[in-house]
CSV table of C-alpha atoms in Angstrom, one decimal:
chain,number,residue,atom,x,y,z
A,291,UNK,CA,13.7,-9.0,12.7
A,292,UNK,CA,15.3,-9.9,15.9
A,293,UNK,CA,13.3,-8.4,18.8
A,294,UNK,CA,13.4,-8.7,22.5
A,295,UNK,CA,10.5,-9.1,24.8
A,296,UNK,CA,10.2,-7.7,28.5
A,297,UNK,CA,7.5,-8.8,30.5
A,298,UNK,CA,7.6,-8.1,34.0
A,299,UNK,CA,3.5,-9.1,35.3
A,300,UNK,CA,0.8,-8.1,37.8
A,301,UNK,CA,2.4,-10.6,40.3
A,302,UNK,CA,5.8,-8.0,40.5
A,303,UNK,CA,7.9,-11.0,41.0
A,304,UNK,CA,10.5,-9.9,38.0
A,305,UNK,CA,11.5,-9.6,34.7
A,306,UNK,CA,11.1,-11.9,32.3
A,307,UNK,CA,13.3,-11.3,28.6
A,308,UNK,CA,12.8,-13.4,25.7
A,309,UNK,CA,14.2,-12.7,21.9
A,310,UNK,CA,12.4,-13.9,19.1
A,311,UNK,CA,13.1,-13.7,15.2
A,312,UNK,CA,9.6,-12.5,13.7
A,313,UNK,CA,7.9,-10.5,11.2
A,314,UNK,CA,5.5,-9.9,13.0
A,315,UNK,CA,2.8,-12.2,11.6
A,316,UNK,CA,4.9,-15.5,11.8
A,317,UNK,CA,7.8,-16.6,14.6
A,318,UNK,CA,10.9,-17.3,12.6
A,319,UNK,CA,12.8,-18.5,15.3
A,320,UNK,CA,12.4,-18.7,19.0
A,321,UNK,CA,15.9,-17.6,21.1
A,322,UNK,CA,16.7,-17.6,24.2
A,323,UNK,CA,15.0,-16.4,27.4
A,324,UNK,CA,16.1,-14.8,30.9
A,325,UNK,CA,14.8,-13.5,34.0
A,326,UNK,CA,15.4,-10.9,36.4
A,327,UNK,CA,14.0,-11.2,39.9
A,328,UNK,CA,13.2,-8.0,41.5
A,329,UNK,CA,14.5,-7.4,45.2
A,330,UNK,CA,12.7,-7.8,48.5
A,331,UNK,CA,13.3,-4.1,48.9
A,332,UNK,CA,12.5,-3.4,45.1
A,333,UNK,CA,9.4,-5.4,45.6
A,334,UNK,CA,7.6,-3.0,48.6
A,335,UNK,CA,8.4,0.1,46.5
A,336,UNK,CA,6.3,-1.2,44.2
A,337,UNK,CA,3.6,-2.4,46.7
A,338,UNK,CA,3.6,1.2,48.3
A,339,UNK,CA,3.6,2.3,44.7
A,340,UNK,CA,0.4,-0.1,43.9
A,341,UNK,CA,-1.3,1.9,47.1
A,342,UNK,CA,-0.3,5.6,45.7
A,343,UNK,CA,-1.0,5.0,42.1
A,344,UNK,CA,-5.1,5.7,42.6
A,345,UNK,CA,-4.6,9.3,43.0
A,346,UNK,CA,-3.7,9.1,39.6
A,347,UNK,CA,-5.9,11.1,37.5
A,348,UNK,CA,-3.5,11.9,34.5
A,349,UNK,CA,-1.4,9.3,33.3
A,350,UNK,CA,1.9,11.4,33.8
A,351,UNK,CA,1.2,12.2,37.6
A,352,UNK,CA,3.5,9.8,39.6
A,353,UNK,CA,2.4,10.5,43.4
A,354,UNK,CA,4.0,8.8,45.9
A,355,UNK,CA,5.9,6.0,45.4
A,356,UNK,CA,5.7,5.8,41.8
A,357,UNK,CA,7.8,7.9,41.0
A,358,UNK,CA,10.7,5.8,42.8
A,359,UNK,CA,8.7,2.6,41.3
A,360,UNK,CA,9.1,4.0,37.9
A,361,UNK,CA,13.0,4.3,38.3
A,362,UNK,CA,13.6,1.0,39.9
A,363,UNK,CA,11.3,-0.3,37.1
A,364,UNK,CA,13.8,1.3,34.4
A,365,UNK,CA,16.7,0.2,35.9
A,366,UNK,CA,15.5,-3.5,36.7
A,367,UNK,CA,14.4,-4.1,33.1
A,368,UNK,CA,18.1,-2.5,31.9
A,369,UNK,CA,19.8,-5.0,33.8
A,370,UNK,CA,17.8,-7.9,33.1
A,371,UNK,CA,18.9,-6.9,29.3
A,372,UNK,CA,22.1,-6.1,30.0
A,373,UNK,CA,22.8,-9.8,31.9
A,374,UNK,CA,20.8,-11.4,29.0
A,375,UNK,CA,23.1,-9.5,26.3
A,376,UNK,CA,26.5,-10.8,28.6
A,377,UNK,CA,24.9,-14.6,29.1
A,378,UNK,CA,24.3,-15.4,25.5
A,379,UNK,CA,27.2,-12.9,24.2
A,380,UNK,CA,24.6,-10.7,22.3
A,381,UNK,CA,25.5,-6.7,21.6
A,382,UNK,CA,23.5,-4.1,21.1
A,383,UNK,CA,23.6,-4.7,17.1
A,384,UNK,CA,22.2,-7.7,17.3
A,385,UNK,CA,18.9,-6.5,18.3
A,386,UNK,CA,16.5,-4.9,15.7
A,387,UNK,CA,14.3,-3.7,18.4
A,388,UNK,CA,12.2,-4.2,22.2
A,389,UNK,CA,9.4,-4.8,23.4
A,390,UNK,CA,9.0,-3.2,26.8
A,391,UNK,CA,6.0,-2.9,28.6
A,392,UNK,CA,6.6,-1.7,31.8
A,393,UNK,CA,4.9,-2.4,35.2
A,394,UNK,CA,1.1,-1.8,35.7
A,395,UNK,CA,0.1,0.6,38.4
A,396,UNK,CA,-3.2,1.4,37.7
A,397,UNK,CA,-5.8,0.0,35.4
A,398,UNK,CA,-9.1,2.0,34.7
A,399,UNK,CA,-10.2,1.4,31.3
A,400,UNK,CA,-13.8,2.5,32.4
A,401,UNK,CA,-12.2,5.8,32.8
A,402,UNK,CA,-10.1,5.9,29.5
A,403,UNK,CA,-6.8,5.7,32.1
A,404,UNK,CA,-4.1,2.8,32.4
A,405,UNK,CA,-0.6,3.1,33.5
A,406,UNK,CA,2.5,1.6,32.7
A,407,UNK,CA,5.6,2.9,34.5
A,408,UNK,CA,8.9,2.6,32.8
A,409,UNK,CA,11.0,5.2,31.0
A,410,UNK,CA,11.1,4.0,27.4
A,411,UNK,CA,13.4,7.0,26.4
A,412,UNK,CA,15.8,5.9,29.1
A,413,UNK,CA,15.5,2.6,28.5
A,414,UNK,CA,16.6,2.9,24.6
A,415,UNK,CA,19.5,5.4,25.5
A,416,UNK,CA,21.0,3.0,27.9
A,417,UNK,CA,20.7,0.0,25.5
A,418,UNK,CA,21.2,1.2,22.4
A,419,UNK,CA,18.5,0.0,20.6
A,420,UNK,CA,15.0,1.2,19.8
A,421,UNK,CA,12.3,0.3,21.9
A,422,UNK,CA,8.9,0.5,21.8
A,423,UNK,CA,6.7,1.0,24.9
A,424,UNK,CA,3.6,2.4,26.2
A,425,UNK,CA,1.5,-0.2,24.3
A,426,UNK,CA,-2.0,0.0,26.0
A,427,UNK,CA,-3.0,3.5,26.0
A,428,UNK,CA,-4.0,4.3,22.3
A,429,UNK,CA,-6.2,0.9,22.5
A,430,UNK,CA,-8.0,2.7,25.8
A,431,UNK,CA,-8.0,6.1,24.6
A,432,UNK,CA,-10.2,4.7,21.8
A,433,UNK,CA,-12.2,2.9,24.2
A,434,UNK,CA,-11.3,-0.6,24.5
A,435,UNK,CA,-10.1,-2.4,27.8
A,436,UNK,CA,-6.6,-1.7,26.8
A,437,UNK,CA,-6.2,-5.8,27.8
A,438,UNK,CA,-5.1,-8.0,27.4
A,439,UNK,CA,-2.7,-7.6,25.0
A,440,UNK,CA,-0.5,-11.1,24.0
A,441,UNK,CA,-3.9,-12.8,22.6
A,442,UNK,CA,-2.9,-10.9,19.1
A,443,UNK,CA,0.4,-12.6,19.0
A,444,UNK,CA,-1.1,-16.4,20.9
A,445,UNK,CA,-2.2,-17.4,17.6
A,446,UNK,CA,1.0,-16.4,15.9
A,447,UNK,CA,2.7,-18.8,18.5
A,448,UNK,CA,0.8,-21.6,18.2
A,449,UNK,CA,0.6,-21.5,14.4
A,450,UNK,CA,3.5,-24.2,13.8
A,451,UNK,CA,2.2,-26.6,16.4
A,452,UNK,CA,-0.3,-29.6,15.9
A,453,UNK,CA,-3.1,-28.7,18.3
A,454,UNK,CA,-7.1,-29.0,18.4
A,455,UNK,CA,-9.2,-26.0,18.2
A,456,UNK,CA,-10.7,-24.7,19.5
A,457,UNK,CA,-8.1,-23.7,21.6
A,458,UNK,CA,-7.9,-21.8,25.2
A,459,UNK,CA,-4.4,-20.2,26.1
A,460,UNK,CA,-4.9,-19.3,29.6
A,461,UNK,CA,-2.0,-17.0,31.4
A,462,UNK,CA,-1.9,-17.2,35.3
A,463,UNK,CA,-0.1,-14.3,36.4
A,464,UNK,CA,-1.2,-12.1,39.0
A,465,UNK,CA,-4.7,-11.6,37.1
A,466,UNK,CA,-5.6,-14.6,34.9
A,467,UNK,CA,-6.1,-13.9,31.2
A,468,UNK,CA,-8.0,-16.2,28.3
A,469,UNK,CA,-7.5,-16.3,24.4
A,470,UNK,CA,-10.2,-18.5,22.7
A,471,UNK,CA,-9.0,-19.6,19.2
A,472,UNK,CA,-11.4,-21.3,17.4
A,473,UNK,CA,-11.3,-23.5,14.9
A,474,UNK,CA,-11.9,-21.0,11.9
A,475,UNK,CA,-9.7,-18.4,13.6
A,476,UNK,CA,-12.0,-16.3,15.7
A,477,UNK,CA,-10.4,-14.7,18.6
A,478,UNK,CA,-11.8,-13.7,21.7
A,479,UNK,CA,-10.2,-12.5,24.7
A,480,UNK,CA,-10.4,-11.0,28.5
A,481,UNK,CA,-9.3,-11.2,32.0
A,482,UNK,CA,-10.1,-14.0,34.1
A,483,UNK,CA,-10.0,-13.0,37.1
A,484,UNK,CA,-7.7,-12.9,40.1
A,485,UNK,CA,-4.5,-16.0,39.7
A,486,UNK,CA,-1.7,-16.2,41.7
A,487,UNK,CA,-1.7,-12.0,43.2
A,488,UNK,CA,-4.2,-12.6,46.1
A,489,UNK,CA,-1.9,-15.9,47.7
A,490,UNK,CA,1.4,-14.3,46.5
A,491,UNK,CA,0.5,-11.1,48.5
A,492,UNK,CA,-0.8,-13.2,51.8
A,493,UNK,CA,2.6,-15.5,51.5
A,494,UNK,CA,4.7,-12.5,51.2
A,495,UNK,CA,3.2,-10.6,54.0
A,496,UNK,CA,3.2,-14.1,56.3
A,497,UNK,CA,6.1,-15.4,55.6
A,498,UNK,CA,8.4,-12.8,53.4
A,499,UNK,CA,8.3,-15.6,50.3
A,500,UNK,CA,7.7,-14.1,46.9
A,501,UNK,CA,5.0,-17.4,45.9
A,502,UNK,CA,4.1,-20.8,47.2
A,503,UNK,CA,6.5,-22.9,45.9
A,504,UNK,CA,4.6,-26.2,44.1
A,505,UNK,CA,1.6,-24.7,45.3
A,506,UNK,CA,2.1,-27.4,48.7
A,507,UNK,CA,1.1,-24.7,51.4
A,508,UNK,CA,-2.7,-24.6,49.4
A,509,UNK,CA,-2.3,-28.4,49.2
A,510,UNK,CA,-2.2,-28.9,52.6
A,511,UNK,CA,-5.0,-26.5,53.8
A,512,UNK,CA,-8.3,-27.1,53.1
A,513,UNK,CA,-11.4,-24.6,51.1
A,514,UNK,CA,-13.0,-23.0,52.8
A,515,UNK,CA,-16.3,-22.9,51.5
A,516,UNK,CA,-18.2,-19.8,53.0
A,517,UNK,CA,-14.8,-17.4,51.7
A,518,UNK,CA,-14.8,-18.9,48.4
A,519,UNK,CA,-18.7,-18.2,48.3
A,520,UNK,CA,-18.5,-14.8,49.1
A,521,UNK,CA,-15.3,-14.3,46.7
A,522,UNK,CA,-17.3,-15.8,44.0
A,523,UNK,CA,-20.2,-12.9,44.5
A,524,UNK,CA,-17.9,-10.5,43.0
A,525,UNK,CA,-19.8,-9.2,40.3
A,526,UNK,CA,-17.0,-8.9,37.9
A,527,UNK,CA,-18.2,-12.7,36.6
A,528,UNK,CA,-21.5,-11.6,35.5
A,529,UNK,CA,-20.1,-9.2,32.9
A,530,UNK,CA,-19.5,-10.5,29.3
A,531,UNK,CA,-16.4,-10.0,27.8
A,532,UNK,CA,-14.7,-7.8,26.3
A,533,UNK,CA,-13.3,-7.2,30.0
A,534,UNK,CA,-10.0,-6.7,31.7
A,535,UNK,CA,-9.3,-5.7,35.2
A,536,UNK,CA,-6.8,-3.9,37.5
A,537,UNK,CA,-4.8,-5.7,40.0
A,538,UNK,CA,-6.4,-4.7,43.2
A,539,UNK,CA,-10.0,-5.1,41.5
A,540,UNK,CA,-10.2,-7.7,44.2
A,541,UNK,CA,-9.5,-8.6,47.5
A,542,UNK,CA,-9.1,-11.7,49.6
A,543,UNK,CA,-11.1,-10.0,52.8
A,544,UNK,CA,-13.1,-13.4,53.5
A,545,UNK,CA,-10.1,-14.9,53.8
A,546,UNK,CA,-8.3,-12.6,56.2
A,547,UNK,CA,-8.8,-15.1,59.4
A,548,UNK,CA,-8.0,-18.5,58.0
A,549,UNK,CA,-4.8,-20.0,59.0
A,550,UNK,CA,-2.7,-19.6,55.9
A,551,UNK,CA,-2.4,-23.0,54.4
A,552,UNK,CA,-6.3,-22.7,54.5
A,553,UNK,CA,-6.4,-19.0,53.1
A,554,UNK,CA,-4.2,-20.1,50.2
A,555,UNK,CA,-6.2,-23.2,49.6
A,556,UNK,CA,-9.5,-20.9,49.3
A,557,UNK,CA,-7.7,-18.9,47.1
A,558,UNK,CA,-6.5,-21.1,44.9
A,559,UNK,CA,-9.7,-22.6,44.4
A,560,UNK,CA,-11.0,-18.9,43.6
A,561,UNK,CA,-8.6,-18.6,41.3
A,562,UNK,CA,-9.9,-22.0,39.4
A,563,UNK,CA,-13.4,-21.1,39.9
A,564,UNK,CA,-12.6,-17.6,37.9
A,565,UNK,CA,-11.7,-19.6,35.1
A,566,UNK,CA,-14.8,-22.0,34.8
A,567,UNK,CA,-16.7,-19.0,35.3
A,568,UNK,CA,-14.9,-17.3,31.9
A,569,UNK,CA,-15.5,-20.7,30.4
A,570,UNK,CA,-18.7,-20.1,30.3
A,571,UNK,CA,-18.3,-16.6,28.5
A,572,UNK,CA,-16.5,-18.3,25.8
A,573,UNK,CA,-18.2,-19.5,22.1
A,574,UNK,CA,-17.6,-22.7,22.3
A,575,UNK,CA,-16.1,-25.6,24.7
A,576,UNK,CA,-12.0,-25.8,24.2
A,577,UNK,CA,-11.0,-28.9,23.3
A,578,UNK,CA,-7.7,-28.3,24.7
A,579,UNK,CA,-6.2,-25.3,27.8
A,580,UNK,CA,-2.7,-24.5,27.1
A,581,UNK,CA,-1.3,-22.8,30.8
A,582,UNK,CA,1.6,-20.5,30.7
A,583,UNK,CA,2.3,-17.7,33.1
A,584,UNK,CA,3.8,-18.6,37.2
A,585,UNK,CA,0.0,-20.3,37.6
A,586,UNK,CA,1.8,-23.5,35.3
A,587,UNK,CA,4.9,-24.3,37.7
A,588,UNK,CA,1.4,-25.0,40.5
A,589,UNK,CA,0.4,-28.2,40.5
A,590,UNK,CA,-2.1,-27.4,42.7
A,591,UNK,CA,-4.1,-25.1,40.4
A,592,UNK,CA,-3.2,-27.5,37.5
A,593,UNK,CA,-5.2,-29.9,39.4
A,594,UNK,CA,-8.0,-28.2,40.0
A,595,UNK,CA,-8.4,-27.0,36.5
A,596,UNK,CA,-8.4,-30.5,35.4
A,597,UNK,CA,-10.8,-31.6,37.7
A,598,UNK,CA,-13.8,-28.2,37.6
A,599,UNK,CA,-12.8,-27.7,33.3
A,600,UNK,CA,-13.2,-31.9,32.6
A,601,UNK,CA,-11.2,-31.4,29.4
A,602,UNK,CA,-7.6,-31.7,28.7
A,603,UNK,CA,-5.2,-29.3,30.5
A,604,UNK,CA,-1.0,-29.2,29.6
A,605,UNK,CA,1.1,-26.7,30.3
A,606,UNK,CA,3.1,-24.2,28.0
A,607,UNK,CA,6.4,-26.5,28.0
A,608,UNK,CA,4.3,-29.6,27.5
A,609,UNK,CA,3.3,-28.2,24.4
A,610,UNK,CA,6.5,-26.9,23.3
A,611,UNK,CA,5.8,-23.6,24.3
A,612,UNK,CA,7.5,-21.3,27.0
A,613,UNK,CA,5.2,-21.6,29.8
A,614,UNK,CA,7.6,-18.9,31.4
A,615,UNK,CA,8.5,-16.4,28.3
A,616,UNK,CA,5.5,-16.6,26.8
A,617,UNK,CA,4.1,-13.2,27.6
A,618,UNK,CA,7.9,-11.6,26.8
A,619,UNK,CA,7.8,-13.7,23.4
A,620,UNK,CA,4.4,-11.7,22.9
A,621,UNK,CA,5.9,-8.6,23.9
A,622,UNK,CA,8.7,-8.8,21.4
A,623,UNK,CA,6.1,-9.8,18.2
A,624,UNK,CA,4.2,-6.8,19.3
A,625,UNK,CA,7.1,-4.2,19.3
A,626,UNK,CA,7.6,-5.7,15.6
A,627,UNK,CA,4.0,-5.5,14.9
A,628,UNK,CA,4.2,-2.0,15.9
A,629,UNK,CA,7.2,-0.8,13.7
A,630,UNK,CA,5.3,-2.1,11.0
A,631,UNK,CA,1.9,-0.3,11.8
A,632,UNK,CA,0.1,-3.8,12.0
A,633,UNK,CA,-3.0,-4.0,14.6
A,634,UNK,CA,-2.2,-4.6,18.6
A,635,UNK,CA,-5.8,-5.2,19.4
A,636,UNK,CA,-9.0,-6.3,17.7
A,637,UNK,CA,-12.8,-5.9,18.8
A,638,UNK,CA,-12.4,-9.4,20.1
A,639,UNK,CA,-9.8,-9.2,22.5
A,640,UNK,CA,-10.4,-5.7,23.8
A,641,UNK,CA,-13.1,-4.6,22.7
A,642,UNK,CA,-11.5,-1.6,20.4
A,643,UNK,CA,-14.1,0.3,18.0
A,644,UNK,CA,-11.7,-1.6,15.2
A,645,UNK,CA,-8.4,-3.2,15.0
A,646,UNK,CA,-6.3,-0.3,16.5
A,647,UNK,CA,-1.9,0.1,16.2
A,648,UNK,CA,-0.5,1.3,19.1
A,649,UNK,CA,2.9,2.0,21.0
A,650,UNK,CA,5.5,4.7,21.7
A,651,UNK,CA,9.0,4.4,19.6
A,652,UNK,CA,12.1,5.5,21.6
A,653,UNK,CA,15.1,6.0,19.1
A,654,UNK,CA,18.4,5.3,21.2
């Protein structure tokens, strides 16, 4: 089947598109992939929509802003299709199904509640193709974290390629996630931790720049130890997987008065400290850490990975993967995945009773 993939992350910088060829079990062909930057403008409704979305106590309410999120949400994801159909001369035909999984407001798996807005239904009219949505809740109504999701489908994408295991495929978004494969296919799975959300939302409010471009404004500041100490006490690390978290789970409070090219430096170095501590959660030592997601174009987290994980660290792309599509190539395996009724998530990557289907099909 060819599906497409939308991804747009916790980091709210876009939408990323990606079409695949897949059963669902194997990738048949990777295509091409696109992107779709959100607007400065579209970009603080979703920020005041982030701030309105914990009144939230039924996943249908959209208080606030999210109600205006949810629209500019639909339509952003529309267009990004609709360019990607007009760049690579694609109709609606062409398409067996996508993979849309909408923008996360709220995250409370503690609670049996996470939110994805996005109109699914709207979505499938305007395109003329199916889509499936709404991919996390049946996993968190059954009591797993509901995240993360792509570990089903990084084994599936790494199947073809000639690389150790075990295996750690670590996406830096806004909140970092890990998928252990090991080397007699065990999967496990869970959020890291805060990546790139904590310095993108200081730059943004600084400076009015979406990230830190090569990571050089950490590079020149220097960590400061006393924030990253106090960072580090969040008690989030203690807890064994499965585990997954919500975007504002954390704050960067200690690091409120530092100059900014310090502030982002502390951060950044939280952000690699995260992932040592999930190291240790894991069953066995990676031989190898594959880094997609916006945390691979920063060479100063790729850095510090190297130099806190002492193993070998590459990038998505080095690999001859799609440090940038990744998550949208997931997205568009699971949409296939779910039209065929096969599992979304597994004990070990949410912590679901049993493997568990999931998502919403919108006829167009």
């Amino acid at each position: 089947m060819r599906a497409i993939g939308l991804m747009s992350g916790t980091s709210f910088d876009g939408v990323d598109v990606a079409l695949v060829e897949t059963n669902g079990e194997r990738i048949e062909a990777f295509g091409p992939s696109g992107y779709r930057p959100y607007t400065t403008d579209e970009r603080a409704v979703l920020a005041r929509a982030l701030a309105d979305a914990p009144a939230i106590s039924v996943r249908t309410e959209r208080p606030g802003a999210v109600a205006e999120a949810e629209s500019i949400v639909t339509d952003a994801h529309a267009e990004a299709v609709e360019r990607f159909f007009a760049e690579h001369g694609l109709r609606a035909d062409d398409v067996d199904v996508i993979g849309f999984h909408g923008q996360t407001v709220l995250h409370r798996p503690a609670d049996r509640l996470t939110v994805q807005i996005g109109d699914g239904q709207a979505l499938a009219r305007r395109l003329g193709v199916q889509v499936v949505y709404d991919f996390r809740a049946a996993d968190v109504a059954a009591g797993g974290q509901g995240a993360p999701l792509a570990p089903t489908i990084h084994p599936v994408l790494v199947r073809a390629l000639d690389l150790p295991r075990p295996l750690a495929v670590l996406n830096l978004g806004g909140v970092g996630n890990v998928t252990f494969i090991g080397a007699d296919g065990a999967l496990v799975a869970f959020d890291t931790g805060p990546a790139n959300a904590l310095m993108d939302d200081r730059l943004l409010r600084e400076t009015g720049e979406a990230f830190d471009r090569d990571g050089a404004i950490a590079a020149s500041g220097v960590v400061n130890r006393e924030a990253l100490a106090r960072l580090l006490g969040h008690p989030y690390f203690d807890v064994a997987p499965p585990k997954s978290l919500d975007r504002n789970a954390f704050d960067a409070g200690p690091t409120e008065t530092l100059p900014l090219p310090d502030a982002l430096a502390t951060l950044a170095a939280f952000t690699v400290e995260a992932v040592v501590r999930a190291a240790g959660h894991l069953p066995q030592p990676p031989a190898l850490w594959i880094v997609a997601g916006g945390g691979a174009r920063n060479p100063t987290l790729l850095a510090g990975l190297r130099d806190r994980l002492q193993v070998e660290v590459k990038t998505a792309d080095a690999v001859g993967l799609s440090a940038d599509a990744l998550e949208a190539q997931a997205f568009a395996v699971l949409a296939v995945r779910s039209l065929k009724g096969l599992p979304l998530t597994y004990p070990g990557t949410t912590g679901a009773p049993r493997p568990l289907t999931g998502g919403v099909l919108a006829r167009s």
